[in-house]
Phi, psi and omega in degrees: 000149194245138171241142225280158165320218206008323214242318227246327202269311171308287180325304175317317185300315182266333139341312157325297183283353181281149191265170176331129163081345211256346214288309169325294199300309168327332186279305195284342169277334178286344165271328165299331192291355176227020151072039170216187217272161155300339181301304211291317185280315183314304180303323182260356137273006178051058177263326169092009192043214211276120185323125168261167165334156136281156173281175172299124168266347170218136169328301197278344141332309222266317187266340181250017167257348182263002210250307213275317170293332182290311163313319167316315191310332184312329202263148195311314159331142171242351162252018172223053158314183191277161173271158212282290192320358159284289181325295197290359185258320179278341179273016183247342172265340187266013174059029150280008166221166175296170185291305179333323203285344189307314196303349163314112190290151180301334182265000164282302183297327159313309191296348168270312139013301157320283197302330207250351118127023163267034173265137207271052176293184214221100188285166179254144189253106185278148209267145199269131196233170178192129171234073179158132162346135178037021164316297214216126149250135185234141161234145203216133197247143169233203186256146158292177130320322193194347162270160163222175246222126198257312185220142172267118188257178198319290193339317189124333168328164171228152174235104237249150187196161191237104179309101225260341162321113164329167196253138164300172166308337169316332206137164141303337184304327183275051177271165139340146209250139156249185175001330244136036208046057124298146193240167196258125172251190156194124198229141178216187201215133184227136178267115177302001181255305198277298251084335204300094194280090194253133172228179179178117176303138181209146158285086165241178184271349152189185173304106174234153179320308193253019179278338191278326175329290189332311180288301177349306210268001179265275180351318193280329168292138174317158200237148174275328187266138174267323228261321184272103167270340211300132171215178150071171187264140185248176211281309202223128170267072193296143145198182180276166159330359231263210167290309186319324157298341211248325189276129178309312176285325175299329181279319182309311191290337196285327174291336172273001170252359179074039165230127178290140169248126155264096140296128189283217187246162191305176184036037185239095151266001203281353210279330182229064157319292202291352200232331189283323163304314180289358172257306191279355128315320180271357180261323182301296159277007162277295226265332198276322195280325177291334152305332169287017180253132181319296263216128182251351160233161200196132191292171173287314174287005179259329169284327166266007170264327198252025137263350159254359180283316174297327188267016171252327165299324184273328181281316203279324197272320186277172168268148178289152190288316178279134180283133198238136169291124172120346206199093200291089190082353142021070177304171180315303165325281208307310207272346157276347170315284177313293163338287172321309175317305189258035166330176158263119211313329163265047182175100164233173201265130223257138193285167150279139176277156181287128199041064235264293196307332174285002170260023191259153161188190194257177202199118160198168202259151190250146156269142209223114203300195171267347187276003222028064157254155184221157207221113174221138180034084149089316191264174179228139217212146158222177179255162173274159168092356159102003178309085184190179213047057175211182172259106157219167178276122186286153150209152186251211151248124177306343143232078204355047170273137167114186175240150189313136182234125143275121179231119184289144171261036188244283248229333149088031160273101195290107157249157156222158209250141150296134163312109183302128184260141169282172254229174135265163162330107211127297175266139145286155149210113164288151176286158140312139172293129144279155210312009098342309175286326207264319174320307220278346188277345184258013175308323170269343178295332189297127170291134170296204205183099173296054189289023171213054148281177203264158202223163176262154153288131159298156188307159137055031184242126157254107174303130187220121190289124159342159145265136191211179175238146187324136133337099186277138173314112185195098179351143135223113124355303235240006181244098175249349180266037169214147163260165178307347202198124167325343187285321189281313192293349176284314195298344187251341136320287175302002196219342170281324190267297190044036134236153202305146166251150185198129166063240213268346184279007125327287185308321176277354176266269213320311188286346161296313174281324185268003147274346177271340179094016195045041172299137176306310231263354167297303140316328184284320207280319198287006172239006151304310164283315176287011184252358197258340151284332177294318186319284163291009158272309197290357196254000000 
């Protein structure tokens, strides 16, 4: 549609007349009134339609902004940088940009910042996958949200009460202290192939190794509720740095049930998502629910029971992560069942052994003196059976009930050892001889034996020697298992055995040495053997 000078005239004008920011909507009300496009009123006011960015009028921006962002960086945070315009002021003095550079506007250098893609984004992640039921676990202990911990009653029970207080800028982390400094835990477990989700409240003065062990072997164990599948050892065990990763006894039994534990690097919480999510669920939708309740305190065990009523509701309601062929939409429940079922036969889901908790103990390696004493926690222990000058492994009971078990860690053989008592004054109790010692006590009964007396040349012999040309002299460093001489190796023979060689067992030791090529280590063995026949002759 053509629109006449008078309209073309009008349009300009009110354009003219529109003020900051309105010029859009003025193209869109002027278009509709004269029933043609926006494009078409840009064009018939030579407006050139909608401003794109502009380029850069100087180059060298582009160079005193990466100059300038790169300083920012500098504060430990990398999502709290210095603010730029602080940055460019401090980069002008310390001359990472020309002087030239103050007059830059800030909002430029931002906006080239933006452009340049040196803005502090939200990296992209991958989503974390398992392709089977208990391939892969992450568990994790958080704070409750809002309990706190009120009265410790007789039973052992605890009485849990709900904190009604705003939370300070500290956190949710600052509630109140109960009893004995105790705190409200939570420890739960996400299976990474399903979602499928466990949890459990525990009363301590903080997170330790062995109450979340405790839940772990409970997570793993037949359950009393048929509505609760989570069972079995699973293959890979995600957790954080915390104590659980750190105790010596969480590792040794995870090694002995054959579960790799993964840790990432400090602070990388995005590696345990899965599990962090489901604790900002349960305070949203548990923990949140229970202020709708009369009664503002609650025993702990009336709280975990109605935190398993919550997690059987939540596995039946939500989907499954992974898609079970066959079964259209799947809860949590239905597709870990199904999953498991269909594992590979030669990689089926493996039970937990009966009472687990009772092998856990502590374990570190000892050295064990010449006298065999070995020194754990303050005390002193020796072993039976002649043990010592070696490294084995202590272990206790975890709560240091039972007897000390020693295990050498060359032969992975178990004793145990007793509280060393001393001796009286006085008593001996000689060791066994070693087989060296008892060599060297029959060593002296043996007659000696001159074997380089000086001997006559026979009569009437001249010897006449081959003709050759001399030998050149010549090193070699690098030759250190032979000796120089038949002479030297009977004599370093002879000095192993320490007994006489005469006539022909002579005569076959030489020839024996001198086909090995007078290798040492060749000699040192044939005079070892030969002390070990005389030995069982003279016996």
């Amino acid at each position: 549609m053509t629109l006449s000078a008078v309209a073309a005239a009008a349009i300009a004008a009110a354009l003219e007349e529109a003020g900051h920011g309105e010029r859009t909507a003025t193209v869109r009300r002027l278009a509709e009134l004269y029933g043609v496009s926006p494009r078409t009123i840009y064009r018939v006011a030579s407006l050139g339609g909608r401003r794109s960015p502009g380029v850069g009028r100087r180059d060298d921006y582009r160079i005193w902004t990466g100059a300038v962002v790169a300083l920012a960086g500098r504060a430990p945070d990398p999502k709290k940088r210095v603010p730029l315009d602080v940055a460019l002021e401090a980069a002008v003095e310390v001359g990472a940009v020309p002087p030239e550079a103050a007059a830059m506007p800030v909002a430029t250098l931002r906006r080239l910042a933006r452009e340049m893609g040196l803005n502090e984004r939200t990296k992209r992640t991958q989503r974390l996958h398992a392709d089977y039921p208990m391939q892969a676990l992450q568990i994790d202990g958080s704070s409750s949200e809002y309990l706190v911990v009120a009265d410790v009653r007789d039973d052992g029970d605890h009485l849990l009460k709900l904190h009604r207080r705003p939370y300070s800028a500290s956190g949710y982390k600052n509630k109140p202290l109960g009893p004995e400094r105790l705190r409200v835990l939570l420890y739960a477990v996400w299976d990474m192939c399903t979602g499928y989700t466990l949890a459990r409240y525990v009363v301590a003065k903080g997170e330790t190794a062995l109450d979340q062990l405790d839940f772990f072997l409970w997570v793993c164990g037949a359950k009393d509720d048929p509505r609760i599948v989570m069972h079995g050892v699973p293959d890979d065990l995600w957790s954080d740095l915390g104590a659980f990763a750190k105790h010596r006894a969480t590792g040794d039994l995870l090694e002995r049930l054959g579960v790799h534990l993964a840790t990432g690097a400090p602070y990388a919480k995005e590696r345990m998502g899965g599990v962090e999510r489901t604790h900002r669920t349960r305070w949203e939708r548990f923990e949140r629910a229970l202020f709708m309740r009369d009664p503002d305190t609650i025993r702990l065990s009336e709280l975990n029971a109605r935190l398993r009523e919550y997690d059987i509701r939540e596995n039946d309601m939500r989907a499954s992560r992974t898609p079970v062929p066959g079964l259209a939409d799947a809860n949590r429940r239905a597709a870990w069942v199904a999953l498991t079922n269909a594992r590979p036969a030669d990689n089926p889901l493996r039970e937990l052994p009966d009472n687990p908790m009772a092998t856990v103990a502590h374990a570190d390696p000892r050295w064990i003196d010449g006298n065999g004493i070995v020194r754990w926690r303050g005390g002193q222990y020796e072993c039976a059976g002649g043990w010592h000058d070696r490294w084995v492994q202590v272990r206790q009971a975890i709560d240091g009930s039972g007897e000390l078990v020693l295990e050498d860690e060359s032969t992975r053989e178990r004793r145990v050892a007793t509280r060393y008592v001393p001796r009286p004054y006085g008593e001996i109790r000689a060791a066994p001889k070693t087989p060296l010692e008892r060599l060297r006590d029959t060593a002296p009964e043996v007659s000696g034996a001159d074997l380089y007396a000086p001997a006559d040349a026979p009569p009437a012999v001249v010897p006449m020697p081959a003709r050759a040309a001399p030998a050149a002299p010549l090193d070699n460093p690098l030759d250190a298992g032979r000796y120089a001489s038949l002479d030297e190796a009977m004599r370093a023979l002879q000095a192993v055995c320490l007994y006489p060689l005469r006539g022909a067992l002579r005569a076959d030791a030489v020839a024996q040495i001198e086909a090995a090529g007078l290798d040492k280590e060749y000699v040192r063995e044939l005079g070892l053997a030969l002390v070990d026949q005389y030995t069982e002759g003279s016996s």
